Amino acid sequence: MSLLPDALALEPEQSSTMALQRILREQQTLLDSAGVGIVFIRHRVVVRCNQRYAEIFGLSCTAEAVGRSSEGMHPNRDAFRELGRAAFAVLSQGQAFRTERQMRRSNGQLFWAHLTGRLINPLDTSEGSIWIVDDVDEQKRSQALLHAALREKQVLFDHAMVGIVFLRERRLTRCNRHFEQMLGYAPGELLGLSTRRWYLSDADWEEAGRKCYAPLAQGLSFEGEMTLRAKDGRAIVCEVRSKAIDPQNVAQGSIWIAMDISERLRIQAALAQMHGDLEQQVRDRTRELSETVRDLHREIHDRQQDQERIYWLAHYDALTQLPNRVLLAERSQEAIRRAQESCSPLAVMFLDLDNFKHVNDSLGHRVGDALLVEIAKRLRGIVRERDTVSRLGGDEFVLLLPGANAQGAARVAAKVQEAARQPFQIAHHELCVAPSMGISLFPEHGSDFETLIQAADTAMYRAKADGRNAFRFFTPEMQAQSTRALLLDNALRRALERGQFTLHYQPQVSIATGSVCSVEALLRWNHPDLGQVSPGEFIPVAEDSGQILQIGEWVLRTALAQLTAWHAAGMPWLTMAVNLSAVQFRQPQFLDLVDRLLQEFSVPPHLLELELTEGVAVDDPHSAMSTMEQLHAKGVRLAMDDFGTGYSSLSQLKRFQLYKLKIDQSFVRDLDHDGNDRAIVSAIIRMAQALGMRTTAEGVETADQLAYLRSQGCDEAQGYYFSPPLPAANVESYLLQRRG
């Protein structure tokens, strides 16, 4: 029997409890203060974690993480299992397992993380494990960029066709092989030597120091010619450029670039001498001519030139020297008259160069004009002497082909295509152009010049609409479609202000969870007289007329306003996908528009997904990459729509800042029975995974299609299997139902 009072008898137990509580508080403080994610996992389920772990995986608090499967932290099941196999061999020995892996945030984004794991009790794995997660994604990207830049710099240094030298205190610390070869030295022979070695005299060396180092000390660069001395004593005239490595600290040294121009100067001197000799010969010969005869001939020649010049200006194109529209009309009228008299055929071909505007925009009008001249030469070389090649203006040409029927015109069009496949060498640019051609025939399509050329123009626009780099014959249906396009063009000009546009939204569903992760905004036009007009019909008309810019801004503004409303209604996770026209994407003000609307509606950039077609990148890949990089830097996500149906190359694709590839519905439609489509879809998914991109399959309509996509690791799907496009009023209940 204890001799102590009951209160004193309980004191050791109370003391232990208080110590345990203090340890738990200390442990929680350590977890909350850690700069890395810490998680306790038991039976592949998160039991406990700190706030940093929740932040790393895109969760708002630790409560959201508790109870989640640890498999969801990994890109896919295979990656999860592979990590488990690798880690178990180490953890079961009671050791810590460390690795760097790609992980997956709650929104599906992949990132690199450094993992450290240890079993709580190596003798009883059921007690679970503790893992430390450090987000090193930005570090990995920075390292990759740094290594790439260093490799590029070294390749440039090693293979430059000019001498590159690094100097410190006028001693060589490093140079490339070209500089050594230029001066006749063996590899490494100049290392550490004074620059005096490659000057002809002390005076030259001192003068070089005065000329060069004064501007370098002021933070400026030096450019000029210097005479250097080769190892064998030869004088070498070089064009030299230099700059301080650090203008604030000249002691850090300088970099010098030297190019041997001795041979160039010699040739220039020889050419100048030859030119002077020729000029003297011309002067001597001219003096031998009689002044009287010369004056008479000059007067006659001047009169003839004036007459020819007047006629030429009225009938020929000044740039290409081809017949202009006036002369073409005269020759056409004569050709039509002869065709009527002899009952013979006649063809008119209207030719327009695809994307010629990009040449002028990127390389300048001088290059564009030179290209037009070369194209004119090739066209003249293709046709017969009795045919006429005319330039109407810009990049538009017309071929008048007397005696040519449909087969003959088709042969000429094929020759034009073949000639266009050969690149044009303009200065140092190698350019390729593709023509779109329309053909009209006499008398089927018209009996006068204006009717025939208008019909050929209409057929040319059909060739452009059908994919460009092709030719089409005029048909009455084209005329009807042209009339329809004009009707739509006029109607579109008032459609926006009259409130005829609406947006429908089609859900995009996570294949893994079945929940809606985003919606795609789809434009609808309901005209009071024309009824529902298909976007496939009116969008090209809007692009040609330029109205797509106002319509596109309205779509983006309306979609973001709706997204803001849904966020306020309890769906802050929802992402909005909006299709972009190539015309919109190329507008210089487009980036400012996106910034302004995101700020206006307070939408986080990563919740806006802009869908581009492959044509956006093909038309001008350098400009497209620049715009994509700026959008990516803002946090806006980019998706390639209808992937697989265009012409973008993999070499371009890997450089684009894309978040997602959308698999075109033409590949998804026949997945149930077409092995080729299954192979294409599988290849697209694998490629996207290798490039770190997500995939969304469009046009999913059956459970079998969905099952195949799930088996291949596709991330998302949209289509009538889940829901058709819905008006905004019907979307909210659907979203909440699928989210639940």
Short mmCIF file of C-alpha atoms in Angstrom, two decimals, residues 367-704:
data_model
loop_
_atom_site.label_atom_id
_atom_site.label_comp_id
_atom_site.label_asym_id
_atom_site.label_seq_id
_atom_site.Cartn_x
_atom_site.Cartn_y
_atom_site.Cartn_z
CA VAL A 367 13.85 41.36 -100.99
CA GLY A 368 10.16 40.96 -101.80
CA ASP A 369 10.54 42.95 -105.03
CA ALA A 370 13.59 40.92 -106.06
CA LEU A 371 11.61 37.73 -105.42
CA LEU A 372 8.75 38.98 -107.65
CA VAL A 373 11.23 39.67 -110.45
CA GLU A 374 12.60 36.10 -110.24
CA ILE A 375 9.09 34.64 -110.16
CA ALA A 376 8.21 36.62 -113.29
CA LYS A 377 11.27 35.18 -115.07
CA ARG A 378 10.25 31.63 -114.20
CA LEU A 379 6.67 32.16 -115.33
CA ARG A 380 7.87 33.51 -118.69
CA GLY A 381 10.08 30.45 -119.06
CA ILE A 382 7.13 28.09 -118.55
CA VAL A 383 4.62 29.39 -121.10
CA ARG A 384 4.67 29.52 -124.92
CA GLU A 385 5.59 32.61 -126.92
CA ARG A 386 1.97 33.33 -127.79
CA ASP A 387 0.90 33.17 -124.13
CA THR A 388 0.87 36.28 -121.95
CA VAL A 389 2.20 36.50 -118.39
CA SER A 390 0.90 39.64 -116.67
CA ARG A 391 1.32 41.17 -113.24
CA LEU A 392 -1.74 42.96 -111.89
CA GLY A 393 0.03 44.27 -108.79
CA GLY A 394 1.33 42.98 -105.46
CA ASP A 395 1.84 39.22 -105.75
CA GLU A 396 -0.99 38.67 -108.26
CA PHE A 397 -0.21 37.35 -111.75
CA VAL A 398 -2.50 36.42 -114.65
CA LEU A 399 -1.63 33.97 -117.45
CA LEU A 400 -3.54 34.28 -120.74
CA LEU A 401 -3.36 30.95 -122.59
CA PRO A 402 -4.85 31.10 -126.13
CA GLY A 403 -5.74 27.68 -127.53
CA ALA A 404 -5.55 26.00 -124.09
CA ASN A 405 -8.44 23.78 -122.97
CA ALA A 406 -8.91 22.38 -119.47
CA GLN A 407 -6.19 19.74 -119.91
CA GLY A 408 -3.73 22.26 -121.34
CA ALA A 409 -4.39 24.74 -118.53
CA ALA A 410 -3.93 21.98 -115.95
CA ARG A 411 -0.55 21.09 -117.49
CA VAL A 412 0.58 24.72 -117.26
CA ALA A 413 -0.59 24.89 -113.63
CA ALA A 414 1.38 21.73 -112.85
CA LYS A 415 4.49 23.28 -114.44
CA VAL A 416 4.03 26.40 -112.30
CA GLN A 417 3.83 24.24 -109.16
CA GLU A 418 6.94 22.31 -110.17
CA ALA A 419 8.85 25.55 -110.82
CA ALA A 420 7.77 26.93 -107.44
CA ARG A 421 9.22 23.91 -105.65
CA GLN A 422 12.74 25.07 -106.58
CA PRO A 423 13.91 27.65 -104.00
CA PHE A 424 14.79 31.20 -105.03
CA GLN A 425 18.19 32.59 -104.07
CA ILE A 426 17.70 36.28 -103.21
CA ALA A 427 20.94 37.82 -101.90
CA HIS A 428 21.86 35.49 -99.03
CA HIS A 429 18.27 34.33 -98.50
CA GLU A 430 16.95 31.03 -99.84
CA LEU A 431 13.19 31.49 -100.26
CA CYS A 432 10.37 29.15 -101.22
CA VAL A 433 6.94 30.27 -102.37
CA ALA A 434 3.79 28.35 -103.20
CA PRO A 435 1.13 29.58 -105.65
CA SER A 436 -2.64 29.27 -105.40
CA MET A 437 -4.20 29.32 -108.89
CA GLY A 438 -7.69 29.68 -110.28
CA ILE A 439 -8.56 28.83 -113.90
CA SER A 440 -11.49 29.97 -116.06
CA LEU A 441 -12.25 28.74 -119.60
CA PHE A 442 -13.70 30.47 -122.65
CA PRO A 443 -16.57 30.31 -123.46
CA GLU A 444 -17.88 28.12 -120.60
CA HIS A 445 -17.15 30.64 -117.85
CA GLY A 446 -17.47 33.94 -119.71
CA SER A 447 -17.27 35.64 -123.09
CA ASP A 448 -15.37 38.79 -122.12
CA PHE A 449 -12.16 39.64 -120.29
CA GLU A 450 -13.66 40.99 -117.06
CA THR A 451 -15.97 37.99 -116.60
CA LEU A 452 -13.16 35.49 -117.24
CA ILE A 453 -10.66 37.16 -114.90
CA GLN A 454 -13.30 37.50 -112.15
CA ALA A 455 -14.14 33.79 -112.50
CA ALA A 456 -10.44 32.85 -112.32
CA ASP A 457 -10.04 35.08 -109.24
CA THR A 458 -12.97 33.31 -107.54
CA ALA A 459 -11.45 29.90 -108.34
CA MET A 460 -8.10 31.07 -106.94
CA TYR A 461 -9.71 31.91 -103.61
CA ARG A 462 -11.23 28.41 -103.56
CA ALA A 463 -7.71 26.99 -104.01
CA LYS A 464 -6.57 29.03 -101.01
CA ALA A 465 -9.54 27.89 -98.94
CA ASP A 466 -8.79 24.25 -99.85
CA GLY A 467 -5.30 24.40 -98.37
CA ARG A 468 -3.29 26.61 -100.78
CA ASN A 469 -0.49 25.55 -103.14
CA ALA A 470 -3.10 24.15 -105.53
CA PHE A 471 -5.20 25.07 -108.55
CA ARG A 472 -8.95 24.94 -109.05
CA PHE A 473 -11.22 25.38 -112.09
CA PHE A 474 -14.12 27.79 -111.79
CA THR A 475 -17.56 26.27 -111.19
CA PRO A 476 -21.01 27.87 -110.83
CA GLU A 477 -21.05 26.62 -107.24
CA MET A 478 -18.05 28.82 -106.51
CA GLN A 479 -19.99 31.83 -107.70
CA ALA A 480 -22.84 30.92 -105.39
CA GLN A 481 -20.41 30.49 -102.49
CA SER A 482 -18.77 33.80 -103.32
CA THR A 483 -22.19 35.44 -103.21
CA ARG A 484 -22.88 33.66 -99.90
CA ALA A 485 -19.53 34.89 -98.51
CA LEU A 486 -20.41 38.45 -99.48
CA LEU A 487 -23.79 38.07 -97.78
CA LEU A 488 -22.12 36.75 -94.61
CA ASP A 489 -19.51 39.52 -94.72
CA ASN A 490 -22.21 42.20 -94.76
CA ALA A 491 -24.23 40.44 -92.04
CA LEU A 492 -21.16 40.01 -89.82
CA ARG A 493 -20.55 43.77 -89.75
CA ARG A 494 -23.67 44.28 -87.63
CA ALA A 495 -23.85 40.92 -85.84
CA LEU A 496 -21.78 41.96 -82.84
CA GLU A 497 -23.61 45.22 -82.09
CA ARG A 498 -26.98 43.49 -82.56
CA GLY A 499 -26.15 40.80 -80.01
CA GLN A 500 -26.43 37.87 -82.41
CA PHE A 501 -23.40 36.02 -80.99
CA THR A 502 -23.51 33.68 -78.01
CA LEU A 503 -21.03 31.33 -76.37
CA HIS A 504 -21.65 27.67 -75.62
CA TYR A 505 -19.32 25.72 -73.37
CA GLN A 506 -18.23 22.08 -73.73
CA PRO A 507 -16.73 20.39 -70.64
CA GLN A 508 -13.27 18.82 -70.72
CA VAL A 509 -13.16 15.86 -68.34
CA SER A 510 -10.20 14.31 -66.52
CA ILE A 511 -10.02 10.69 -67.67
CA ALA A 512 -8.38 9.64 -64.41
CA THR A 513 -10.98 11.13 -62.03
CA GLY A 514 -14.04 11.75 -64.19
CA SER A 515 -14.31 15.33 -62.92
CA VAL A 516 -14.52 18.42 -65.12
CA CYS A 517 -11.23 20.30 -65.19
CA SER A 518 -12.06 22.94 -67.80
CA VAL A 519 -14.57 24.09 -70.40
CA GLU A 520 -14.01 25.18 -73.99
CA ALA A 521 -15.81 28.33 -75.16
CA LEU A 522 -17.46 27.80 -78.58
CA LEU A 523 -18.85 30.70 -80.65
CA ARG A 524 -22.42 30.46 -82.03
CA TRP A 525 -24.11 32.89 -84.49
CA ASN A 526 -27.88 32.97 -84.77
CA HIS A 527 -28.93 35.37 -87.54
CA PRO A 528 -32.63 36.37 -87.71
CA ASP A 529 -32.81 35.62 -91.45
CA LEU A 530 -29.95 33.17 -92.08
CA GLY A 531 -30.58 31.11 -88.93
CA GLN A 532 -27.74 29.25 -87.24
CA VAL A 533 -24.54 29.86 -89.25
CA SER A 534 -21.71 27.36 -88.78
CA PRO A 535 -18.43 28.73 -87.38
CA GLY A 536 -16.65 26.79 -90.11
CA GLU A 537 -18.46 29.02 -92.61
CA PHE A 538 -18.38 32.46 -91.03
CA ILE A 539 -14.97 32.40 -89.25
CA PRO A 540 -12.96 32.36 -92.56
CA VAL A 541 -15.13 35.26 -93.82
CA ALA A 542 -14.45 37.18 -90.61
CA GLU A 543 -10.70 36.50 -90.94
CA ASP A 544 -10.58 37.70 -94.56
CA SER A 545 -12.50 40.89 -93.73
CA GLY A 546 -10.56 41.64 -90.53
CA GLN A 547 -13.73 41.50 -88.40
CA ILE A 548 -12.29 38.53 -86.50
CA LEU A 549 -10.33 40.97 -84.30
CA GLN A 550 -13.46 42.56 -82.79
CA ILE A 551 -15.27 39.22 -82.64
CA GLY A 552 -12.26 37.51 -81.04
CA GLU A 553 -11.97 40.22 -78.37
CA TRP A 554 -15.69 39.81 -77.61
CA VAL A 555 -15.28 36.03 -77.26
CA LEU A 556 -12.30 36.39 -74.91
CA ARG A 557 -14.01 39.07 -72.83
CA THR A 558 -17.30 37.12 -72.57
CA ALA A 559 -15.55 33.85 -71.69
CA LEU A 560 -13.46 35.46 -68.93
CA ALA A 561 -16.52 37.24 -67.51
CA GLN A 562 -18.35 33.90 -67.37
CA LEU A 563 -15.33 32.20 -65.78
CA THR A 564 -15.27 34.89 -63.08
CA ALA A 565 -18.96 34.25 -62.38
CA TRP A 566 -18.39 30.50 -62.04
CA HIS A 567 -15.42 31.07 -59.73
CA ALA A 568 -17.63 33.23 -57.53
CA ALA A 569 -20.28 30.47 -57.57
CA GLY A 570 -17.90 28.03 -55.87
CA MET A 571 -15.82 26.63 -58.73
CA PRO A 572 -12.41 28.35 -58.40
CA TRP A 573 -10.65 25.34 -59.94
CA LEU A 574 -12.27 25.75 -63.33
CA THR A 575 -10.13 26.59 -66.39
CA MET A 576 -11.45 28.34 -69.52
CA ALA A 577 -10.20 27.29 -73.00
CA VAL A 578 -10.67 29.81 -75.83
CA ASN A 579 -9.89 29.23 -79.53
CA LEU A 580 -7.69 31.81 -81.26
CA SER A 581 -7.69 32.78 -84.92
CA ALA A 582 -4.30 33.01 -86.62
CA VAL A 583 -5.19 36.61 -87.53
CA GLN A 584 -5.73 37.43 -83.83
CA PHE A 585 -2.55 35.70 -82.75
CA ARG A 586 -0.38 37.69 -85.18
CA GLN A 587 -1.73 41.08 -84.06
CA PRO A 588 0.94 43.16 -82.24
CA GLN A 589 -1.70 44.33 -79.72
CA PHE A 590 -2.80 40.79 -78.82
CA LEU A 591 -0.52 40.41 -75.78
CA ASP A 592 -1.72 43.74 -74.37
CA LEU A 593 -5.33 42.63 -74.87
CA VAL A 594 -4.75 39.41 -72.88
CA ASP A 595 -3.05 41.36 -70.06
CA ARG A 596 -5.84 43.93 -69.92
CA LEU A 597 -8.68 41.38 -69.81
CA LEU A 598 -6.98 39.16 -67.21
CA GLN A 599 -6.56 42.19 -64.95
CA GLU A 600 -10.08 43.46 -65.65
CA PHE A 601 -11.70 40.19 -64.54
CA SER A 602 -9.03 39.26 -61.91
CA VAL A 603 -8.49 35.85 -63.51
CA PRO A 604 -5.22 34.08 -62.64
CA PRO A 605 -3.32 33.59 -65.93
CA HIS A 606 -2.95 29.83 -65.47
CA LEU A 607 -6.74 29.43 -65.58
CA LEU A 608 -6.85 30.74 -69.16
CA GLU A 609 -5.96 28.27 -71.91
CA LEU A 610 -5.58 29.62 -75.45
CA GLU A 611 -6.04 27.04 -78.22
CA LEU A 612 -4.01 27.57 -81.41
CA THR A 613 -4.10 25.71 -84.70
CA GLU A 614 -0.95 24.31 -86.30
CA GLY A 615 -1.29 26.89 -89.08
CA VAL A 616 -0.44 29.68 -86.61
CA ALA A 617 3.04 28.24 -86.16
CA VAL A 618 3.61 27.18 -89.76
CA ASP A 619 2.95 30.62 -91.27
CA ASP A 620 5.59 32.42 -89.19
CA PRO A 621 7.31 30.10 -86.67
CA HIS A 622 9.77 32.70 -85.32
CA SER A 623 7.06 35.24 -84.57
CA ALA A 624 4.81 32.48 -83.18
CA MET A 625 7.56 31.28 -80.83
CA SER A 626 8.16 34.82 -79.58
CA THR A 627 4.46 35.37 -78.82
CA MET A 628 4.17 31.92 -77.21
CA GLU A 629 7.18 32.59 -74.99
CA GLN A 630 5.69 35.89 -73.80
CA LEU A 631 2.30 34.28 -73.07
CA HIS A 632 4.04 31.43 -71.25
CA ALA A 633 6.03 33.94 -69.19
CA LYS A 634 2.75 35.58 -68.13
CA GLY A 635 1.46 32.18 -66.96
CA VAL A 636 -1.16 31.71 -69.70
CA ARG A 637 -1.43 28.11 -70.88
CA LEU A 638 -1.24 27.26 -74.58
CA ALA A 639 -2.75 24.29 -76.36
CA MET A 640 -2.26 23.06 -79.94
CA ASP A 641 -5.79 22.43 -81.31
CA ASP A 642 -6.64 19.76 -83.91
CA PHE A 643 -3.13 18.33 -83.57
CA GLY A 644 -2.09 15.99 -86.37
CA THR A 645 -4.14 17.62 -89.12
CA GLY A 646 -1.73 20.43 -89.98
CA TYR A 647 1.87 20.70 -91.08
CA SER A 648 3.97 21.75 -88.10
CA SER A 649 7.28 19.92 -87.76
CA LEU A 650 8.49 18.20 -84.61
CA SER A 651 11.60 20.41 -84.64
CA GLN A 652 9.31 23.43 -84.23
CA LEU A 653 6.90 21.73 -81.85
CA LYS A 654 9.57 20.93 -79.27
CA ARG A 655 10.47 24.63 -79.05
CA PHE A 656 6.92 25.88 -78.62
CA GLN A 657 5.80 26.78 -75.10
CA LEU A 658 2.83 24.39 -75.19
CA TYR A 659 0.97 23.01 -72.18
CA LYS A 660 -1.31 20.65 -74.07
CA LEU A 661 -1.89 18.86 -77.39
CA LYS A 662 -5.52 18.37 -78.45
CA ILE A 663 -5.96 15.18 -80.50
CA ASP A 664 -8.23 15.91 -83.45
CA GLN A 665 -11.59 14.12 -83.47
CA SER A 666 -10.85 12.69 -86.93
CA PHE A 667 -8.39 10.29 -85.22
CA VAL A 668 -10.68 9.57 -82.25
CA ARG A 669 -13.82 8.87 -84.30
CA ASP A 670 -12.65 5.48 -85.63
CA LEU A 671 -10.61 4.25 -82.66
CA ASP A 672 -13.04 1.31 -82.23
CA HIS A 673 -12.11 -0.28 -85.56
CA ASP A 674 -9.20 1.53 -87.22
CA GLY A 675 -5.73 0.31 -86.24
CA ASN A 676 -4.03 3.23 -87.98
CA ASP A 677 -5.98 5.76 -85.91
CA ARG A 678 -5.16 3.88 -82.71
CA ALA A 679 -1.46 3.93 -83.63
CA ILE A 680 -1.57 7.67 -84.41
CA VAL A 681 -3.37 8.51 -81.16
CA SER A 682 -0.96 6.39 -79.14
CA ALA A 683 2.03 8.05 -80.83
CA ILE A 684 0.66 11.56 -80.14
CA ILE A 685 0.13 10.73 -76.45
CA ARG A 686 3.62 9.25 -76.09
CA MET A 687 5.19 12.22 -77.84
CA ALA A 688 3.29 14.66 -75.61
CA GLN A 689 4.38 12.78 -72.49
CA ALA A 690 8.00 12.86 -73.66
CA LEU A 691 7.75 16.63 -74.19
CA GLY A 692 6.06 17.18 -70.82
CA MET A 693 2.71 18.11 -72.36
CA ARG A 694 -0.83 17.04 -71.46
CA THR A 695 -3.24 15.58 -74.00
CA THR A 696 -6.97 16.11 -74.58
CA ALA A 697 -8.92 13.91 -77.00
CA GLU A 698 -11.71 15.65 -78.91
CA GLY A 699 -14.91 14.06 -80.21
CA VAL A 700 -15.16 11.20 -77.67
CA GLU A 701 -18.56 9.56 -78.19
CA THR A 702 -18.29 5.96 -76.93
CA ALA A 703 -17.14 4.10 -73.84
CA ASP A 704 -14.74 2.02 -75.97
#
